Coordinates of C-alpha atoms and ligand atoms in Angstrom, one line a residue:
M2 CA -30.3 -26.1 -31.0
R3 CA -28.5 -27.7 -33.9
S4 CA -28.7 -24.6 -36.0
Q5 CA -27.2 -22.6 -33.2
L6 CA -24.3 -25.0 -33.1
V7 CA -23.8 -24.7 -36.8
L8 CA -23.9 -20.9 -36.5
T9 CA -21.3 -21.0 -33.6
C10 CA -19.1 -23.2 -35.8
L11 CA -19.4 -20.8 -38.7
V12 CA -18.5 -17.8 -36.6
F13 CA -15.5 -19.7 -35.2
L14 CA -14.4 -20.7 -38.7
C15 CA -14.7 -17.1 -39.9
L16 CA -12.6 -15.8 -36.9
V17 CA -9.9 -18.4 -37.6
L18 CA -9.8 -17.7 -41.3
G19 CA -10.0 -14.0 -40.7
G20 CA -7.0 -14.2 -38.4
V21 CA -5.1 -16.1 -41.1
T22 CA -5.8 -13.9 -44.0
G23 CA -6.0 -10.6 -42.2
G24 CA -4.2 -9.7 -39.0
A25 CA -1.1 -11.8 -38.3
A26 CA -0.6 -13.1 -41.9
K27 CA -0.6 -9.6 -43.4
V28 CA 2.3 -9.2 -45.8
P29 CA 4.6 -7.4 -45.7
R30 CA 5.1 -7.5 -42.0
K31 CA 7.7 -7.0 -39.4
N32 CA 10.0 -10.1 -39.0
F33 CA 8.3 -12.2 -41.5
Y34 CA 11.2 -14.6 -41.6
K35 CA 11.3 -15.2 -37.8
S36 CA 8.6 -17.9 -38.1
T37 CA 10.1 -19.5 -41.3
R38 CA 12.8 -22.1 -41.7
C39 CA 15.2 -19.1 -42.1
P40 CA 14.6 -17.3 -38.8
N41 CA 17.9 -15.4 -39.0
A42 CA 17.6 -14.2 -42.6
E43 CA 17.4 -10.5 -41.8
Q44 CA 20.4 -10.7 -39.4
L45 CA 22.4 -12.7 -42.0
I46 CA 21.6 -10.2 -44.8
R47 CA 22.6 -7.3 -42.5
D48 CA 25.9 -8.9 -41.6
I49 CA 26.9 -9.6 -45.2
T50 CA 25.8 -6.2 -46.4
W51 CA 27.7 -4.4 -43.6
S52 CA 30.8 -6.4 -44.4
K53 CA 30.5 -5.2 -48.0
A54 CA 29.6 -1.6 -47.1
K55 CA 32.7 -1.3 -45.0
N56 CA 34.8 -1.5 -48.1
D57 CA 32.5 0.5 -50.4
A58 CA 31.0 3.8 -49.3
T59 CA 29.0 4.0 -52.5
L60 CA 27.1 0.7 -52.0
G61 CA 24.2 2.3 -50.2
A62 CA 23.5 4.7 -53.0
K63 CA 23.7 1.9 -55.6
L64 CA 21.3 -0.5 -53.8
L65 CA 18.9 2.2 -52.8
R66 CA 18.5 3.3 -56.4
V67 CA 18.0 -0.3 -57.6
H68 CA 15.3 -0.9 -54.9
Y69 CA 13.5 2.3 -56.0
H70 CA 13.6 1.3 -59.7
D71 CA 12.3 -2.1 -58.7
C72 CA 9.4 -0.8 -56.7
F73 CA 8.2 1.8 -59.3
V74 CA 8.1 -0.7 -62.2
R75 CA 5.7 -3.7 -61.6
G76 CA 6.0 -3.3 -57.8
C77 CA 8.8 -4.5 -55.5
D78 CA 9.1 -7.9 -57.0
A79 CA 12.8 -8.0 -57.9
S80 CA 11.9 -7.7 -61.6
I81 CA 14.7 -5.2 -62.0
L82 CA 17.2 -8.1 -61.2
L83 CA 16.0 -10.4 -64.0
D84 CA 18.4 -10.7 -67.0
K85 CA 17.0 -10.6 -70.4
V86 CA 15.7 -13.8 -71.9
G87 CA 15.9 -14.2 -75.7
T88 CA 15.6 -11.0 -77.6
V89 CA 13.2 -9.0 -75.4
D90 CA 15.0 -6.5 -73.2
S91 CA 14.3 -6.7 -69.5
E92 CA 13.8 -3.7 -67.1
K93 CA 17.6 -3.3 -66.5
E94 CA 18.1 -2.8 -70.2
A95 CA 15.7 0.2 -70.3
R96 CA 17.2 3.7 -70.8
P97 CA 16.7 5.0 -67.3
N98 CA 18.7 2.1 -65.9
L99 CA 21.8 4.0 -66.9
S100 CA 24.4 3.0 -64.4
L101 CA 22.3 0.9 -62.1
A102 CA 24.9 -1.0 -60.1
G103 CA 25.2 -3.5 -57.3
F104 CA 23.7 -6.5 -59.0
E105 CA 26.7 -8.7 -58.2
V106 CA 26.4 -7.8 -54.5
I107 CA 22.8 -9.0 -54.5
D108 CA 23.9 -12.2 -56.3
D109 CA 26.5 -12.8 -53.6
I110 CA 24.1 -12.2 -50.7
K111 CA 21.5 -14.5 -52.3
K112 CA 24.1 -17.2 -52.7
Q113 CA 25.1 -17.0 -49.1
V114 CA 21.4 -17.0 -47.9
E115 CA 20.5 -19.9 -50.2
A116 CA 23.5 -21.9 -48.7
K117 CA 22.1 -21.5 -45.2
C118 CA 18.4 -22.0 -46.0
P119 CA 17.4 -22.6 -49.6
G120 CA 14.2 -21.5 -51.2
I121 CA 12.9 -19.3 -48.4
V122 CA 14.1 -15.7 -48.8
S123 CA 12.9 -13.7 -51.8
C124 CA 15.2 -11.6 -54.0
A125 CA 12.7 -8.7 -53.5
D126 CA 13.2 -8.9 -49.7
I127 CA 17.0 -9.2 -50.1
L128 CA 17.1 -6.1 -52.2
A129 CA 14.9 -4.1 -49.8
L130 CA 16.9 -5.2 -46.8
S131 CA 20.3 -4.8 -48.3
A132 CA 19.5 -1.3 -49.5
R133 CA 18.4 -0.3 -46.0
D134 CA 21.4 -2.0 -44.4
A135 CA 24.0 -0.5 -46.8
V136 CA 22.7 3.0 -46.2
S137 CA 22.5 2.3 -42.5
F138 CA 26.0 1.0 -42.1
P139 CA 27.6 4.3 -41.1
F140 CA 25.0 4.7 -38.4
K141 CA 25.4 1.2 -37.0
T142 CA 21.6 0.9 -36.6
S143 CA 18.7 0.4 -39.1
M144 CA 17.6 3.8 -40.5
W145 CA 14.2 2.5 -41.5
E146 CA 12.1 -0.6 -40.9
V147 CA 11.8 -3.0 -43.7
D148 CA 8.7 -5.2 -43.6
T149 CA 9.2 -8.5 -45.3
G150 CA 7.3 -11.4 -47.0
R151 CA 7.6 -10.1 -50.6
K152 CA 7.5 -12.7 -53.4
D153 CA 9.5 -12.5 -56.6
G154 CA 7.9 -11.8 -60.0
N155 CA 8.6 -13.7 -63.2
I156 CA 8.2 -10.9 -65.7
S157 CA 10.6 -8.0 -66.6
L158 CA 10.1 -5.8 -69.6
A159 CA 12.1 -2.8 -70.6
S160 CA 8.9 -1.5 -72.2
D161 CA 7.3 -1.3 -68.7
V162 CA 9.8 1.3 -67.5
N163 CA 8.5 4.2 -69.6
G164 CA 5.9 6.2 -67.8
N165 CA 6.6 4.5 -64.5
L166 CA 9.9 6.2 -63.6
P167 CA 10.2 10.0 -63.7
S168 CA 13.0 11.5 -65.8
P169 CA 15.5 14.0 -64.4
F170 CA 13.8 16.5 -66.8
S171 CA 10.3 16.1 -65.2
D172 CA 8.4 19.1 -63.9
F173 CA 6.6 19.1 -60.6
A174 CA 3.2 18.1 -62.0
T175 CA 4.7 15.1 -63.7
L176 CA 6.6 14.0 -60.6
K177 CA 3.5 14.4 -58.5
Q178 CA 1.4 12.4 -60.9
I179 CA 3.9 9.5 -61.2
F180 CA 4.3 9.2 -57.5
S181 CA 0.5 9.5 -57.0
N182 CA 0.1 6.5 -59.4
K183 CA 2.2 4.5 -56.9
G184 CA 0.1 5.6 -53.9
L185 CA 2.7 8.2 -52.9
N186 CA 1.9 11.8 -52.0
V187 CA 3.9 15.0 -52.1
D188 CA 5.3 14.3 -48.6
D189 CA 6.7 11.1 -50.0
L190 CA 7.9 12.7 -53.2
V191 CA 9.9 15.2 -51.3
A192 CA 11.2 12.9 -48.6
L193 CA 12.3 10.2 -51.1
S194 CA 14.0 12.8 -53.4
G195 CA 16.2 13.3 -50.3
A196 CA 17.8 10.0 -51.4
H197 CA 19.8 12.2 -53.7
T198 CA 21.8 13.2 -50.6
I199 CA 24.0 10.2 -51.5
G200 CA 25.3 9.0 -54.8
V201 CA 26.4 10.3 -58.2
S202 CA 25.1 11.1 -61.6
H203 CA 26.3 11.0 -65.1
C204 CA 26.6 14.4 -67.0
G205 CA 23.9 13.6 -69.4
A206 CA 21.2 13.8 -66.7
F207 CA 21.7 17.6 -66.3
S208 CA 24.1 18.9 -68.9
R209 CA 21.3 20.6 -70.8
R210 CA 20.9 22.9 -67.8
L211 CA 24.5 24.0 -68.3
F212 CA 24.7 24.6 -72.1
N213 CA 21.6 24.7 -74.1
F214 CA 18.6 24.9 -71.8
T215 CA 16.1 26.3 -74.3
G216 CA 18.1 25.6 -77.4
K217 CA 19.7 29.0 -77.5
G218 CA 23.0 28.1 -75.8
D219 CA 21.6 29.3 -72.5
M220 CA 21.7 28.1 -68.9
D221 CA 18.9 27.0 -66.7
P222 CA 18.3 30.2 -64.6
S223 CA 17.0 28.1 -61.7
L224 CA 20.4 26.5 -61.2
N225 CA 23.0 28.3 -59.1
A226 CA 25.3 30.1 -61.6
T227 CA 28.5 29.5 -59.5
Y228 CA 27.6 25.9 -59.1
A229 CA 26.8 25.6 -62.9
E230 CA 30.3 26.9 -63.7
S231 CA 32.0 24.3 -61.6
L232 CA 29.7 21.6 -63.1
K233 CA 30.8 22.8 -66.6
K234 CA 34.4 22.1 -65.7
L235 CA 33.5 18.5 -64.6
C236 CA 31.1 18.0 -67.6
P237 CA 32.3 19.9 -70.6
N238 CA 30.2 19.8 -73.7
P239 CA 30.3 17.1 -75.0
A240 CA 31.1 15.2 -71.8
N241 CA 32.9 11.9 -71.4
P242 CA 29.9 9.5 -71.0
N243 CA 31.7 7.8 -68.1
T244 CA 32.2 10.9 -65.9
T245 CA 30.1 11.1 -62.8
V246 CA 29.6 14.0 -60.3
E247 CA 28.3 13.9 -56.8
M248 CA 24.6 14.9 -56.5
D249 CA 25.1 16.4 -53.1
P250 CA 28.5 18.1 -53.6
L251 CA 31.2 17.3 -50.9
S252 CA 28.7 15.2 -49.0
S253 CA 27.7 12.4 -51.4
T254 CA 28.5 9.5 -49.2
S255 CA 26.9 11.1 -46.2
F256 CA 23.2 10.3 -45.7
D257 CA 21.8 13.5 -44.2
S258 CA 19.5 16.5 -44.8
N259 CA 22.1 18.5 -46.7
Y260 CA 20.3 17.8 -50.0
F261 CA 17.4 20.0 -48.7
N262 CA 19.6 22.7 -47.4
I263 CA 21.5 23.3 -50.6
L264 CA 18.3 22.8 -52.7
I265 CA 16.4 25.6 -50.9
N266 CA 19.2 27.9 -49.7
Q267 CA 21.6 27.7 -52.7
N268 CA 19.6 26.5 -55.7
K269 CA 21.9 23.5 -56.0
G270 CA 19.4 20.8 -56.9
L271 CA 21.3 18.9 -59.6
F272 CA 18.4 17.8 -61.8
Q273 CA 15.4 19.8 -63.1
S274 CA 13.4 17.2 -61.1
D275 CA 15.2 18.3 -57.9
A276 CA 14.8 22.0 -58.7
A277 CA 11.1 21.4 -59.6
L278 CA 10.4 20.6 -55.9
L279 CA 10.8 24.4 -55.3
N280 CA 7.9 25.2 -57.7
D281 CA 5.0 24.1 -55.5
K282 CA 4.1 25.6 -52.2
D283 CA 3.1 22.4 -50.4
S284 CA 6.4 20.9 -51.5
V285 CA 8.4 23.9 -50.2
I286 CA 6.8 23.5 -46.8
V287 CA 8.0 19.9 -46.7
I288 CA 11.5 20.8 -47.8
K289 CA 11.8 23.3 -45.0
K290 CA 10.7 20.7 -42.5
L291 CA 13.2 18.2 -43.8
Q292 CA 16.2 20.5 -43.4
K293 CA 16.7 19.0 -39.9
D294 CA 18.4 15.6 -40.0
K295 CA 16.1 14.2 -37.3
T296 CA 12.9 15.1 -39.2
F297 CA 14.4 13.9 -42.5
F298 CA 15.2 10.5 -41.0
V299 CA 11.7 10.0 -39.6
E300 CA 9.9 11.1 -42.7
F301 CA 12.3 9.2 -45.1
A302 CA 11.7 6.0 -43.0
K303 CA 7.9 6.4 -43.3
S304 CA 8.0 7.0 -47.0
M305 CA 10.5 4.1 -47.6
Q306 CA 8.0 1.7 -45.9
K307 CA 5.3 3.0 -48.3
M308 CA 7.6 2.7 -51.3
G309 CA 8.6 -0.8 -50.2
A310 CA 5.0 -2.0 -50.2
I311 CA 4.1 -0.9 -53.8
Q312 CA 2.1 -3.6 -55.7
L313 CA 3.5 -6.6 -53.8
L314 CA 3.2 -10.2 -54.8
T315 CA 2.2 -12.1 -51.8
G316 CA 0.7 -15.5 -50.8
N317 CA 0.4 -17.8 -53.7
A318 CA 1.3 -15.1 -56.3
G319 CA 5.0 -15.0 -57.2
E320 CA 7.8 -17.3 -56.2
I321 CA 11.1 -17.4 -54.3
R322 CA 13.7 -17.3 -57.0
K323 CA 16.7 -19.6 -56.7
N324 CA 18.8 -17.2 -58.7
C325 CA 17.9 -13.5 -58.6
R326 CA 18.7 -13.1 -62.3
V327 CA 16.4 -15.8 -63.7
K328 CA 12.9 -17.0 -62.9
N329 CA 12.6 -20.5 -61.6
Ligands
HEM20 C1 11.8 12.0 -58.0 C2 12.2 11.4 -59.1 C3 13.6 10.9 -59.4 C4 14.3 11.2 -60.5 C5 13.9 12.0 -61.7 C6 15.6 10.5 -60.3 C7 16.6 10.6 -61.2 C8 17.9 10.1 -60.9 C9 19.0 10.2 -61.9 C10 18.9 10.8 -63.3 C11 20.1 9.7 -61.3 C12 21.5 9.7 -61.8 C13 21.7 8.4 -62.6 C14 23.1 8.4 -63.3 O1 23.2 9.2 -64.2 O2 24.0 7.7 -62.9 C15 19.7 9.3 -59.9 C16 20.6 8.8 -59.0 C17 20.1 8.3 -57.8 N1 18.8 8.2 -57.4 FE1 17.2 9.1 -58.2 N2 15.6 9.9 -59.1 C18 14.4 10.1 -58.5 C19 14.0 9.6 -57.3 C20 14.7 8.8 -56.5 C21 14.2 8.0 -55.3 C22 12.8 8.0 -54.9 C23 15.3 7.3 -54.8 C24 15.3 6.4 -53.7 C25 14.5 6.4 -52.7 C26 16.4 7.7 -55.6 C27 17.7 7.3 -55.4 C28 18.8 7.6 -56.1 C29 20.2 7.3 -55.7 C30 20.6 6.7 -54.4 C31 21.0 7.7 -56.8 C32 22.5 7.6 -56.9 C33 22.9 6.2 -57.5 C34 24.4 5.9 -57.4 O3 25.2 6.7 -56.9 O4 24.8 4.9 -57.9 N3 16.1 8.5 -56.6 N4 18.4 9.6 -59.8
NAG21 C1 21.4 -0.6 -69.3 O1 20.9 -0.6 -70.6 C2 21.9 -0.6 -71.6 C3 21.2 -0.5 -72.9 O2 20.3 0.5 -73.0 C4 22.7 -1.9 -71.5 O3 23.7 -1.9 -72.4 C5 23.3 -2.0 -70.1 O4 24.0 -3.2 -69.9 C6 22.2 -1.9 -69.0 N1 22.8 -1.8 -67.7 C7 22.7 -2.8 -66.8 C8 23.3 -2.6 -65.5 O5 22.0 -3.8 -67.1
NAG22 C1 21.2 23.7 -78.9 O1 19.9 23.3 -79.1 C2 19.4 23.6 -80.4 C3 17.9 23.2 -80.5 O2 17.7 22.0 -79.9 C4 20.3 22.9 -81.4 O3 19.8 23.2 -82.7 C5 21.7 23.3 -81.3 O4 22.5 22.5 -82.1 C6 22.2 23.0 -79.8 N1 23.5 23.6 -79.6 C7 24.5 22.9 -79.0 C8 25.8 23.6 -78.9 O5 24.4 21.8 -78.6
NAG23 C1 34.0 4.7 -71.0 O1 34.2 3.4 -70.3 C2 34.2 2.3 -71.1 C3 34.2 1.1 -70.3 O2 35.1 1.1 -69.2 C4 35.5 2.4 -72.0 O3 35.5 1.3 -72.9 C5 35.4 3.7 -72.8 O4 36.6 3.9 -73.6 C6 35.2 4.9 -71.9 N1 34.9 6.1 -72.7 C7 35.7 7.2 -72.6 C8 35.3 8.3 -73.6 O5 36.5 7.4 -71.8
NAG24 C1 25.2 29.9 -55.1 O1 26.1 29.1 -54.3 C2 27.0 29.9 -53.5 C3 28.0 28.9 -52.8 O2 28.5 28.0 -53.7 C4 26.2 30.7 -52.5 O3 27.1 31.5 -51.8 C5 25.2 31.6 -53.3 O4 24.4 32.2 -52.3 C6 24.3 30.7 -54.2 N1 23.5 31.6 -54.9 C7 22.1 31.4 -55.0 C8 21.4 32.4 -55.9 O5 21.5 30.6 -54.4
NAG25 C1 4.4 -16.2 -63.6 O1 3.7 -15.8 -62.4 C2 2.3 -15.7 -62.5 C3 1.8 -15.1 -61.3 O2 2.4 -15.6 -60.1 C4 1.8 -17.2 -62.8 O3 0.4 -17.2 -62.9 C5 2.5 -17.7 -64.0 O4 2.1 -19.0 -64.2 C6 4.0 -17.6 -64.0 N1 4.5 -17.8 -65.3 C7 5.6 -18.5 -65.5 C8 6.0 -18.7 -67.0 O5 6.3 -18.9 -64.6

């Protein structure tokens, strides 16, 4: 009788603990902040981000790229936001950071959120949410769901970046491998590359394709020759290091499937890594599917949720930074 009671108690305990660690407490999850002392955090972040996006059509591209760089290096833990301490370079000092921007916007959102409810909302969540909200502003609705409950990391090393972020010169096998290392498949690789429908690039990321592709003063034959000529005018050799060009020409502030249309119909992928998506038959099948806005939005949303869940710090790991640029 007594042993039965003990057993019943044990089973009950397991169910309760199971419910806490599994099920409802799973992180990241929808509306994590609803049940915290900052229930309106996500609404607040959206309002601030939208008011900023109204005056800056390029904000979505900036924040989306910072979020991507964050997630691919040490997971989505806001390590990309940390400033360097002492003499060791942090992630944002690494070479592929070139031109990452929007850090002061994150600082401002964080300051406003801390003023309302200090110590609750992580910088990693603020980055994920504001990137979504800035891209979504023109649509006046959220273009993908952002699960929340991330914690902030306390380590950021430029030396971590190498090997974790693909370069614009990567071939298909390299892209596939790096994404696979993050738990992302070819569907995700193609859908997420569609982020290049917005934003700009500096000349250095593609100028080799225009002038000296194999070291013989030649052009990359996989790049549209007419397009290459117009790029040469914008980016003469040597180019002004400050010049930027739209990655999706004439449509670089419009989040749509045009990236896939010009990639497959006109050979206008700007980087070798964009063009490389045409070199694999599974990838080409995905590109063709994503030429429709509606399909692109659905698939991009799915892949963003996967990307936003890479290697998260949750529970007791990590912290809620007071200032996104420095660990507590
Ligand atoms: C597939 C591998 C990828 C490579 C090799 C790559 C490379 C690059 C490069 C070289 C630039 C231009 C940087 C500059 O010169 O200013 C760029 C811009 C950008 N990338 Fe990617 N990227 C990749 C994937 C992604 C993903 C997965 C996302 C987001 C989901 C993303 C979002 C962006 C955005 C939004 C910009 C424009 C930034 C701005 O206008 O400020 N990229 N990317
Ligand atoms: C990117 O890295 C360079 C050094 O490689 C550094 O001078 C620059 O400030 C960094 N950019 C940002 C936004 O931190
Ligand atoms: C082209 O590349 C070759 C080999 O890397 C190099 O020797 C040459 O100086 C380059 N030419 C120009 C014009 O940049
Ligand atoms: C590039 O921009 C920097 C900072 O604004 C400026 O100091 C520099 O002179 C510019 N370089 C060129 C070649 O225009
Ligand atoms: C190159 O782009 C032009 C439009 O700018 C287009 O008419 C042409 O078909 C493209 N060529 C190739 C080979 O894709
Ligand atoms: C950094 O974070 C790790 C994991 O959360 C923790 O164990 C460690 O004590 C922290 N270190 C510092 C210096 O804050």
